[in-house]
Structure formats: C-alpha cells, structure tokens
Tab-separated table of C-alpha atoms in Angstrom:
chain	number	residue	atom	x	y	z
A	1	MET	CA	0.119	0.122	0.105
A	2	ILE	CA	2.295	3.185	1.343
A	3	GLU	CA	5.788	2.705	-0.047
A	4	GLY	CA	7.429	5.662	1.479
A	5	PHE	CA	7.138	9.569	1.965
A	6	HIS	CA	7.290	11.974	-0.735
A	7	HIS	CA	6.594	15.645	0.706
A	8	THR	CA	5.172	17.512	3.441
A	9	GLY	CA	3.190	20.537	2.547
A	10	ILE	CA	2.955	23.912	4.267
A	11	VAL	CA	0.990	26.790	3.243
A	12	VAL	CA	3.013	30.160	3.303
A	13	ARG	CA	2.255	33.957	3.105
A	14	ASP	CA	5.526	34.936	1.773
A	15	LEU	CA	6.711	32.624	-0.733
A	16	GLU	CA	10.131	33.853	-1.789
A	17	GLY	CA	10.881	34.877	1.882
A	18	MET	CA	10.196	31.204	2.968
A	19	VAL	CA	12.207	29.894	-0.119
A	20	ARG	CA	15.238	32.075	0.888
A	21	PHE	CA	14.784	30.771	4.463
A	22	TYR	CA	14.705	27.241	3.746
A	23	THR	CA	17.394	27.369	1.156
A	24	GLN	CA	19.860	29.982	2.574
A	25	VAL	CA	19.421	29.524	6.197
A	26	LEU	CA	18.635	25.849	6.442
A	27	GLY	CA	20.554	24.782	3.337
A	28	LEU	CA	18.085	23.134	1.370
A	29	GLN	CA	17.660	23.115	-2.647
A	30	VAL	CA	14.868	24.291	-4.636
A	31	LEU	CA	13.936	21.226	-6.564
A	32	ARG	CA	11.168	22.573	-8.770
A	33	ARG	CA	8.346	25.397	-8.993
A	34	ILE	CA	4.749	24.946	-10.117
A	35	ASP	CA	2.319	27.328	-10.984
A	36	SER	CA	-0.995	25.732	-10.146
A	37	VAL	CA	-4.639	26.525	-11.325
A	38	ALA	CA	-7.681	24.618	-10.353
A	39	PRO	CA	-10.533	23.894	-12.814
A	40	PRO	CA	-13.718	26.075	-11.981
A	41	GLU	CA	-15.097	22.704	-10.572
A	42	GLY	CA	-12.173	22.303	-8.145
A	43	ASP	CA	-9.234	19.966	-7.781
A	44	HIS	CA	-7.925	17.598	-5.039
A	45	THR	CA	-7.918	20.636	-2.830
A	46	GLY	CA	-11.552	21.209	-3.101
A	47	ILE	CA	-10.921	24.546	-3.810
A	48	PRO	CA	-12.630	25.696	-7.265
A	49	GLY	CA	-10.472	27.682	-9.470
A	50	ALA	CA	-7.710	28.088	-6.909
A	51	ARG	CA	-4.423	29.531	-8.103
A	52	ARG	CA	-1.435	28.545	-6.108
A	53	GLN	CA	2.280	28.808	-6.394
A	54	LEU	CA	4.161	25.605	-5.185
A	55	VAL	CA	7.711	25.394	-4.535
A	56	PHE	CA	9.346	21.916	-3.495
A	57	VAL	CA	12.542	22.176	-1.554
A	58	GLY	CA	14.703	19.357	0.006
A	59	PHE	CA	17.775	17.236	-1.480
A	60	PRO	CA	17.327	15.102	-4.747
A	61	GLY	CA	15.761	11.742	-3.816
A	62	ASP	CA	14.941	12.649	-0.286
A	63	HIS	CA	11.875	13.926	1.445
A	64	GLN	CA	10.494	17.323	0.158
A	65	ILE	CA	8.916	20.075	1.845
A	66	GLU	CA	6.363	21.736	-0.553
A	67	LEU	CA	6.016	25.462	0.126
A	68	VAL	CA	2.569	26.231	-1.020
A	69	HIS	CA	1.223	29.855	-1.506
A	70	PHE	CA	-2.501	30.586	-2.212
A	71	VAL	CA	-2.700	33.495	-4.529
A	72	ASP	CA	-6.503	33.169	-5.281
A	73	PRO	CA	-8.120	32.944	-2.792
A	74	PRO	CA	-5.388	33.782	-0.279
A	75	ALA	CA	-4.756	31.785	2.729
A	76	ARG	CA	-6.522	32.886	6.130
A	77	GLN	CA	-4.725	34.105	9.005
A	78	GLY	CA	-3.694	31.844	12.016
A	79	TYR	CA	-1.048	29.428	13.154
A	80	LEU	CA	-1.381	26.539	15.802
A	81	ASP	CA	0.742	26.432	19.039
A	82	LYS	CA	2.832	23.390	19.139
A	83	HIS	CA	0.465	21.580	21.783
A	84	GLN	CA	-2.736	22.725	19.945
A	85	LEU	CA	-4.654	19.658	17.903
A	86	GLY	CA	-3.718	20.021	14.229
A	87	ALA	CA	-0.463	21.548	14.935
A	88	SER	CA	2.526	19.859	12.998
A	89	HIS	CA	6.244	20.012	12.497
A	90	VAL	CA	8.960	19.178	9.876
A	91	CYS	CA	11.877	17.161	11.749
A	92	PHE	CA	15.148	17.314	10.364
A	93	ASP	CA	18.043	14.674	11.028
A	94	VAL	CA	21.376	16.514	12.256
A	95	LYS	CA	24.994	15.360	12.811
A	96	ASP	CA	26.052	17.781	15.314
A	97	LEU	CA	22.976	19.346	17.166
A	98	ARG	CA	25.037	21.578	19.293
A	99	GLN	CA	26.784	23.277	16.065
A	100	THR	CA	23.416	23.166	14.261
A	101	TYR	CA	21.690	25.123	16.863
A	102	THR	CA	24.522	27.857	17.171
A	103	GLU	CA	24.797	28.503	13.381
A	104	LEU	CA	21.218	28.682	12.890
A	105	GLN	CA	20.628	30.779	16.197
A	106	GLY	CA	23.445	33.084	14.457
A	107	ARG	CA	21.418	33.163	11.256
A	108	GLY	CA	18.380	34.357	13.166
A	109	VAL	CA	16.402	31.163	13.811
A	110	ARG	CA	14.267	31.298	16.690
A	111	PHE	CA	14.276	28.105	19.162
A	112	VAL	CA	12.042	27.443	21.863
A	113	THR	CA	14.816	26.180	24.338
A	114	GLU	CA	18.311	24.948	23.970
A	115	PRO	CA	19.111	21.642	22.752
A	116	LYS	CA	18.113	18.949	25.223
A	117	PHE	CA	20.042	15.691	25.220
A	118	ARG	CA	19.775	12.115	26.963
A	119	SER	CA	21.178	8.663	26.587
A	120	TYR	CA	19.727	6.737	23.804
A	121	ARG	CA	20.833	3.444	22.510
A	122	ASN	CA	24.403	3.481	23.485
A	123	GLY	CA	24.788	6.946	22.435
A	124	GLU	CA	23.086	10.738	22.798
A	125	LEU	CA	20.124	12.037	21.553
A	126	GLY	CA	19.466	15.374	21.256
A	127	ILE	CA	16.332	17.385	20.321
A	128	VAL	CA	15.289	20.985	19.729
A	129	TYR	CA	12.332	22.808	18.361
A	130	ALA	CA	12.386	26.148	16.499
A	131	GLN	CA	10.069	28.150	14.194
A	132	ASP	CA	10.515	29.297	10.642
A	133	PRO	CA	9.808	32.970	9.854
A	134	GLU	CA	6.016	32.292	9.608
A	135	GLY	CA	5.786	30.542	12.733
A	136	ASN	CA	5.779	27.006	11.401
A	137	TRP	CA	7.401	24.422	13.858
A	138	LEU	CA	10.770	22.751	12.884
A	139	GLU	CA	12.339	20.104	14.863
A	140	PHE	CA	16.130	19.083	14.639
A	141	VAL	CA	17.239	15.822	16.365
A	142	GLN	CA	20.747	14.049	16.639
A	143	GLY	CA	20.959	10.268	17.273
A	144	LEU	CA	18.010	8.887	16.027
A	145	HIS	CA	19.613	6.984	13.053
C-alpha cells in the first residue's frame, strides 16, 4: 500500500521569503516550482479555481517540503501552537545538534529552548524545536539514526 514518503506541504504567506529561509538559512535546494490553477469545478484541494504557487525544497531523492502559496483565494491568517490539536512540524536529522543550533541561531532562527540531550541506544539523543519566519514548527534531532 504505502511505499514511502514524498513531501510535506506548508501553506505560506511570503513565498520568496520562505524559499530564502529554507535554502539560504537551512541549506535545502529548490527542486521545482509549479504554478497550479484548479479548474472551475475544483481539484484535489476542493477549492474551485484556486491559484497556487508551489515550490518544492529539499535534497534530490529525499523527502521534500512543498511551500504552498495561495494566490487566489489567499490563505487565512492563524497558526497553531505546538501543543494544539492539528499542529504539525517538520523534523530534520542533524549530525551535530550543538553546532547546528549555534549556526542557525546566528542566522536568526528562533528556538523554543536550548537543545536537550539524553542517553539513547548507547549514544546521545538531542532534540530542539524552532520556528520558521512564518511560525511553522521545526524540529532538529541528533542520534535517532
């Protein structure tokens, strides 16, 4: 049935600003851009005639993040806090969480806490949460793989 993961979609307000964040700050690559216009009767989103700009970022052959900008109708305001039902996050594996935290903090990334570490599988598991410029939740982990 399910064979793997393809992408995670995030609705964004400032598409180019978010592309800059995910590529220049986090180091992902733009994999493709799509201008998407739904037919008058609607498409898979259930929004008739919706016009969206889509930018997929990530690494070739790996899970991708789809940045979705609704041009018409525009997306509604509002973000979910990390402990609300319906909230979501994107998690990134990192080699050195302390170094990643320091580098990203220097680039202006807002973290919830400092990285937290504990013993895990004969090693160290480290986790920290942050937010992108529009408030979407990001998790960075070291030691899960």
